[in-house]
mmCIF file of C-alpha atoms in Angstrom:
data_model
loop_
_atom_site.group_PDB
_atom_site.id
_atom_site.type_symbol
_atom_site.label_atom_id
_atom_site.label_comp_id
_atom_site.label_asym_id
_atom_site.label_seq_id
_atom_site.Cartn_x
_atom_site.Cartn_y
_atom_site.Cartn_z
ATOM 1 C CA UNK A 1 -63.323 51.047 10.396
ATOM 2 C CA UNK A 2 -65.660 48.117 9.758
ATOM 3 C CA UNK A 3 -64.087 44.854 8.651
ATOM 4 C CA UNK A 4 -65.125 42.476 5.920
ATOM 5 C CA UNK A 5 -68.715 41.358 6.433
ATOM 6 C CA UNK A 6 -70.005 38.056 5.165
ATOM 7 C CA UNK A 7 -73.602 36.912 5.223
ATOM 8 C CA UNK A 8 -75.050 34.576 6.163
ATOM 9 C CA UNK A 9 -72.762 32.996 8.775
ATOM 10 C CA UNK A 10 -74.323 29.559 8.425
ATOM 11 C CA UNK A 11 -76.278 27.836 5.694
ATOM 12 C CA UNK A 12 -77.750 24.384 5.358
ATOM 13 C CA UNK A 13 -78.736 23.228 1.900
ATOM 14 C CA UNK A 14 -79.511 19.957 0.191
ATOM 15 C CA UNK A 15 -77.879 18.428 -2.844
ATOM 16 C CA UNK A 16 -78.963 19.953 -6.124
ATOM 17 C CA UNK A 17 -79.920 23.319 -4.680
ATOM 18 C CA UNK A 18 -78.082 26.536 -5.346
ATOM 19 C CA UNK A 19 -76.747 29.112 -2.905
ATOM 20 C CA UNK A 20 -75.621 32.726 -2.953
ATOM 21 C CA UNK A 21 -73.133 34.110 -0.443
ATOM 22 C CA UNK A 22 -72.532 37.796 0.115
ATOM 23 C CA UNK A 23 -69.445 39.804 1.020
ATOM 24 C CA UNK A 24 -69.090 43.481 1.861
ATOM 25 C CA UNK A 25 -65.440 44.581 1.737
ATOM 26 C CA UNK A 26 -63.661 47.089 3.907
ATOM 27 C CA UNK A 27 -64.528 50.598 2.771
ATOM 28 C CA UNK A 28 -62.156 51.693 0.026
ATOM 29 C CA UNK A 29 -61.040 48.183 -0.882
ATOM 30 C CA UNK A 30 -61.739 47.384 -4.514
ATOM 31 C CA UNK A 31 -60.303 43.883 -4.672
ATOM 32 C CA UNK A 32 -62.413 41.023 -3.335
ATOM 33 C CA UNK A 33 -61.243 37.411 -3.293
ATOM 34 C CA UNK A 34 -63.036 34.220 -2.327
ATOM 35 C CA UNK A 35 -61.553 31.081 -0.802
ATOM 36 C CA UNK A 36 -62.907 27.674 0.104
ATOM 37 C CA UNK A 37 -61.631 25.972 3.229
ATOM 38 C CA UNK A 38 -62.124 22.248 3.828
ATOM 39 C CA UNK A 39 -60.344 19.841 6.196
ATOM 40 C CA UNK A 40 -59.028 17.798 3.300
ATOM 41 C CA UNK A 41 -57.954 20.436 0.781
ATOM 42 C CA UNK A 42 -57.216 23.339 3.099
ATOM 43 C CA UNK A 43 -57.601 26.888 1.839
ATOM 44 C CA UNK A 44 -58.112 27.129 -1.894
ATOM 45 C CA UNK A 45 -58.505 30.223 -4.042
ATOM 46 C CA UNK A 46 -61.792 30.496 -5.922
ATOM 47 C CA UNK A 47 -61.652 33.844 -7.721
ATOM 48 C CA UNK A 48 -60.809 37.503 -7.399
ATOM 49 C CA UNK A 49 -62.728 40.564 -8.541
ATOM 50 C CA UNK A 50 -61.507 44.099 -9.019
ATOM 51 C CA UNK A 51 -63.692 46.937 -10.250
ATOM 52 C CA UNK A 52 -66.469 44.505 -11.212
ATOM 53 C CA UNK A 53 -64.118 42.375 -13.343
ATOM 54 C CA UNK A 54 -62.935 38.869 -12.553
ATOM 55 C CA UNK A 55 -59.150 38.998 -12.744
ATOM 56 C CA UNK A 56 -58.176 35.564 -11.481
ATOM 57 C CA UNK A 57 -59.929 32.248 -11.178
ATOM 58 C CA UNK A 58 -58.921 29.130 -9.304
ATOM 59 C CA UNK A 59 -59.343 25.540 -10.372
ATOM 60 C CA UNK A 60 -63.025 25.054 -9.568
ATOM 61 C CA UNK A 61 -65.877 23.850 -11.800
ATOM 62 C CA UNK A 62 -68.185 26.266 -13.538
ATOM 63 C CA UNK A 63 -70.823 25.679 -10.863
ATOM 64 C CA UNK A 64 -68.885 28.218 -8.832
ATOM 65 C CA UNK A 65 -69.378 31.755 -10.036
ATOM 66 C CA UNK A 66 -69.230 35.242 -8.667
ATOM 67 C CA UNK A 67 -69.745 38.862 -9.396
ATOM 68 C CA UNK A 68 -68.857 42.246 -8.007
ATOM 69 C CA UNK A 69 -71.042 45.304 -7.887
ATOM 70 C CA UNK A 70 -70.116 48.938 -8.428
ATOM 71 C CA UNK A 71 -69.881 49.481 -4.656
ATOM 72 C CA UNK A 72 -67.317 46.640 -4.495
ATOM 73 C CA UNK A 73 -69.697 44.284 -2.703
ATOM 74 C CA UNK A 74 -69.392 40.774 -4.049
ATOM 75 C CA UNK A 75 -71.501 37.659 -4.252
ATOM 76 C CA UNK A 76 -70.563 34.111 -5.059
ATOM 77 C CA UNK A 77 -72.994 31.530 -6.292
ATOM 78 C CA UNK A 78 -72.775 27.768 -6.261
ATOM 79 C CA UNK A 79 -75.284 25.871 -8.363
ATOM 80 C CA UNK A 80 -76.272 22.204 -8.251
ATOM 81 C CA UNK A 81 -74.766 21.732 -4.823
ATOM 82 C CA UNK A 82 -72.829 18.571 -4.066
ATOM 83 C CA UNK A 83 -71.912 17.045 -0.719
ATOM 84 C CA UNK A 84 -68.295 17.987 -1.341
ATOM 85 C CA UNK A 85 -69.213 21.671 -1.437
ATOM 86 C CA UNK A 86 -69.620 21.625 2.340
ATOM 87 C CA UNK A 87 -66.971 24.057 3.519
ATOM 88 C CA UNK A 88 -66.150 27.369 5.106
ATOM 89 C CA UNK A 89 -66.229 30.048 2.416
ATOM 90 C CA UNK A 90 -64.048 33.018 3.179
ATOM 91 C CA UNK A 91 -64.091 36.395 1.529
ATOM 92 C CA UNK A 92 -61.141 38.776 1.652
ATOM 93 C CA UNK A 93 -60.697 42.347 0.543
ATOM 94 C CA UNK A 94 -57.615 44.422 -0.099
ATOM 95 C CA UNK A 95 -56.327 47.580 -1.688
ATOM 96 C CA UNK A 96 -54.638 45.182 -4.166
ATOM 97 C CA UNK A 97 -51.005 45.281 -5.197
ATOM 98 C CA UNK A 98 -48.693 44.376 -2.335
ATOM 99 C CA UNK A 99 -51.268 45.050 0.365
ATOM 100 C CA UNK A 100 -52.473 42.216 2.596
ATOM 101 C CA UNK A 101 -55.904 40.704 2.267
ATOM 102 C CA UNK A 102 -58.256 41.049 5.201
ATOM 103 C CA UNK A 103 -60.723 38.271 5.764
ATOM 104 C CA UNK A 104 -64.300 38.064 6.940
ATOM 105 C CA UNK A 105 -65.639 35.558 9.449
ATOM 106 C CA UNK A 106 -66.756 33.248 6.666
ATOM 107 C CA UNK A 107 -69.945 31.455 5.718
ATOM 108 C CA UNK A 108 -70.143 27.860 6.822
ATOM 109 C CA UNK A 109 -72.082 25.908 4.213
ATOM 110 C CA UNK A 110 -73.374 22.436 5.018
ATOM 111 C CA UNK A 111 -74.869 20.223 2.335
ATOM 112 C CA UNK A 112 -77.207 17.451 3.433
ATOM 113 C CA UNK B 1 -46.030 26.465 -9.811
ATOM 114 C CA UNK B 2 -46.228 28.013 -6.392
ATOM 115 C CA UNK B 3 -46.276 25.914 -3.265
ATOM 116 C CA UNK B 4 -46.156 26.495 0.473
ATOM 117 C CA UNK B 5 -45.183 23.749 2.883
ATOM 118 C CA UNK B 6 -45.789 23.827 6.609
ATOM 119 C CA UNK B 7 -44.274 20.579 7.781
ATOM 120 C CA UNK B 8 -45.524 20.899 11.347
ATOM 121 C CA UNK B 9 -49.129 19.784 11.519
ATOM 122 C CA UNK B 10 -49.603 20.289 15.240
ATOM 123 C CA UNK B 11 -47.480 21.766 18.006
ATOM 124 C CA UNK B 12 -48.272 21.692 21.691
ATOM 125 C CA UNK B 13 -46.376 23.820 24.201
ATOM 126 C CA UNK B 14 -46.726 24.966 27.759
ATOM 127 C CA UNK B 15 -47.429 28.608 28.432
ATOM 128 C CA UNK B 16 -44.321 30.863 28.414
ATOM 129 C CA UNK B 17 -42.383 28.547 26.118
ATOM 130 C CA UNK B 18 -41.031 29.952 22.837
ATOM 131 C CA UNK B 19 -42.339 28.313 19.681
ATOM 132 C CA UNK B 20 -41.236 28.549 16.043
ATOM 133 C CA UNK B 21 -43.539 27.748 13.142
ATOM 134 C CA UNK B 22 -41.794 26.694 9.952
ATOM 135 C CA UNK B 23 -42.727 27.674 6.410
ATOM 136 C CA UNK B 24 -40.966 26.718 3.180
ATOM 137 C CA UNK B 25 -42.127 28.092 -0.139
ATOM 138 C CA UNK B 26 -41.542 27.438 -3.822
ATOM 139 C CA UNK B 27 -41.906 29.973 -6.589
ATOM 140 C CA UNK B 28 -40.149 30.890 -9.809
ATOM 141 C CA UNK B 29 -41.175 34.514 -9.549
ATOM 142 C CA UNK B 30 -38.670 37.149 -8.566
ATOM 143 C CA UNK B 31 -41.368 39.383 -7.111
ATOM 144 C CA UNK B 32 -43.553 37.775 -4.507
ATOM 145 C CA UNK B 33 -45.032 38.374 -1.083
ATOM 146 C CA UNK B 34 -45.173 36.176 1.981
ATOM 147 C CA UNK B 35 -47.755 36.350 4.731
ATOM 148 C CA UNK B 36 -48.616 34.801 8.039
ATOM 149 C CA UNK B 37 -52.238 34.537 9.125
ATOM 150 C CA UNK B 38 -53.754 33.277 12.375
ATOM 151 C CA UNK B 39 -57.080 31.447 12.490
ATOM 152 C CA UNK B 40 -58.578 31.155 15.974
ATOM 153 C CA UNK B 41 -61.427 28.702 16.639
ATOM 154 C CA UNK B 42 -63.953 31.367 15.672
ATOM 155 C CA UNK B 43 -62.842 30.962 12.067
ATOM 156 C CA UNK B 44 -61.712 34.330 10.736
ATOM 157 C CA UNK B 45 -58.223 34.652 9.308
ATOM 158 C CA UNK B 46 -56.266 37.397 11.020
ATOM 159 C CA UNK B 47 -53.390 39.021 9.138
ATOM 160 C CA UNK B 48 -50.131 39.053 11.110
ATOM 161 C CA UNK B 49 -47.209 39.958 8.864
ATOM 162 C CA UNK B 50 -46.238 40.571 5.249
ATOM 163 C CA UNK B 51 -42.802 40.465 3.621
ATOM 164 C CA UNK B 52 -41.903 41.082 0.016
ATOM 165 C CA UNK B 53 -39.187 39.225 -1.846
ATOM 166 C CA UNK B 54 -36.864 42.223 -1.787
ATOM 167 C CA UNK B 55 -37.010 42.753 1.946
ATOM 168 C CA UNK B 56 -35.107 40.166 3.939
ATOM 169 C CA UNK B 57 -34.952 42.330 7.012
ATOM 170 C CA UNK B 58 -36.225 40.366 9.919
ATOM 171 C CA UNK B 59 -38.446 41.982 12.469
ATOM 172 C CA UNK B 60 -39.567 41.711 16.018
ATOM 173 C CA UNK B 61 -42.977 42.973 17.034
ATOM 174 C CA UNK B 62 -43.757 42.440 20.666
ATOM 175 C CA UNK B 63 -43.737 38.685 21.247
ATOM 176 C CA UNK B 64 -43.683 37.923 17.521
ATOM 177 C CA UNK B 65 -40.626 37.706 15.268
ATOM 178 C CA UNK B 66 -40.075 36.575 11.709
ATOM 179 C CA UNK B 67 -37.080 35.071 9.935
ATOM 180 C CA UNK B 68 -37.154 35.384 6.133
ATOM 181 C CA UNK B 69 -34.307 33.667 4.270
ATOM 182 C CA UNK B 70 -34.413 33.621 0.471
ATOM 183 C CA UNK B 71 -31.402 31.299 0.297
ATOM 184 C CA UNK B 72 -33.431 28.519 1.920
ATOM 185 C CA UNK B 73 -36.877 29.721 0.760
ATOM 186 C CA UNK B 74 -38.051 29.871 4.335
ATOM 187 C CA UNK B 75 -40.257 32.301 6.216
ATOM 188 C CA UNK B 76 -40.410 31.159 9.825
ATOM 189 C CA UNK B 77 -42.468 32.705 12.592
ATOM 190 C CA UNK B 78 -41.599 32.698 16.300
ATOM 191 C CA UNK B 79 -43.784 33.442 19.292
ATOM 192 C CA UNK B 80 -41.825 34.274 22.418
ATOM 193 C CA UNK B 81 -43.292 33.520 25.827
ATOM 194 C CA UNK B 82 -46.407 31.908 24.382
ATOM 195 C CA UNK B 83 -49.816 32.496 25.942
ATOM 196 C CA UNK B 84 -53.013 30.473 25.938
ATOM 197 C CA UNK B 85 -54.606 33.089 23.655
ATOM 198 C CA UNK B 86 -52.008 32.223 20.999
ATOM 199 C CA UNK B 87 -53.737 28.885 20.484
ATOM 200 C CA UNK B 88 -54.903 28.859 16.872
ATOM 201 C CA UNK B 89 -54.071 27.519 13.449
ATOM 202 C CA UNK B 90 -51.321 29.509 11.758
ATOM 203 C CA UNK B 91 -51.103 29.725 7.987
ATOM 204 C CA UNK B 92 -48.208 30.791 5.832
ATOM 205 C CA UNK B 93 -49.197 32.135 2.413
ATOM 206 C CA UNK B 94 -47.501 33.195 -0.820
ATOM 207 C CA UNK B 95 -48.643 35.674 -3.432
ATOM 208 C CA UNK B 96 -46.897 36.428 -6.689
ATOM 209 C CA UNK B 97 -46.554 40.002 -7.841
ATOM 210 C CA UNK B 98 -49.411 41.116 -10.069
ATOM 211 C CA UNK B 99 -51.913 38.629 -8.673
ATOM 212 C CA UNK B 100 -54.190 38.640 -5.660
ATOM 213 C CA UNK B 101 -54.253 34.850 -5.432
ATOM 214 C CA UNK B 102 -52.918 33.598 -2.119
ATOM 215 C CA UNK B 103 -51.444 30.114 -2.009
ATOM 216 C CA UNK B 104 -51.702 28.772 1.533
ATOM 217 C CA UNK B 105 -49.854 26.085 3.387
ATOM 218 C CA UNK B 106 -51.860 23.420 5.189
ATOM 219 C CA UNK B 107 -51.494 25.251 8.475
ATOM 220 C CA UNK B 108 -49.952 24.473 11.852
ATOM 221 C CA UNK B 109 -52.265 24.006 14.800
ATOM 222 C CA UNK B 110 -50.687 25.519 17.881
ATOM 223 C CA UNK B 111 -51.999 24.610 21.304
ATOM 224 C CA UNK B 112 -50.661 26.506 24.277
ATOM 225 C CA UNK B 113 -51.474 24.773 27.543
ATOM 226 C CA UNK B 114 -51.649 26.635 30.853
#
């Protein structure tokens, strides 16, 4: 069974640009969550989607947005990139409820 | 508010030593779930174990064991006879019932030296 797939693995952008990250969940998983990991703040929850609806959102500015498609694939978008957005962005999928989340390898975003 | 504290920032042991990673959590919910994840240098988070708030039964799985105590709000993780391949950052995480949001601790970096 294929795991969670995130693309691209690495991205380099400059301040002010925007970026879109993609996540394909494990087959059958309808819940997709996104997390940001930085050395200073650790792992922080961005948002969670289930059946194309955002159910939970973390404490991030509106520049961070996401969506989920009917096949459960998800994208997150960051607009007007700032230096502080440099991080590892992790996507996780689950069957929801009490089931564990399974993570992808992440997209490492560097802002110059 | 929910909070997870991993007081140990870094631990270094010699191969074959036992090592315990501490995790203390805070929540006002009666239904919640606790997890341990491992993050090797490659970056992906690997799920290790889940416990719900109603199941205090501790478990041993191979070289891994877990000690969940609601009375002290602790969910500790022990590796017996550590190996070099166990070197990674270990995260404890908390999820309240009805939400998919995971609240992570800061992680404990474990280095197992040959």
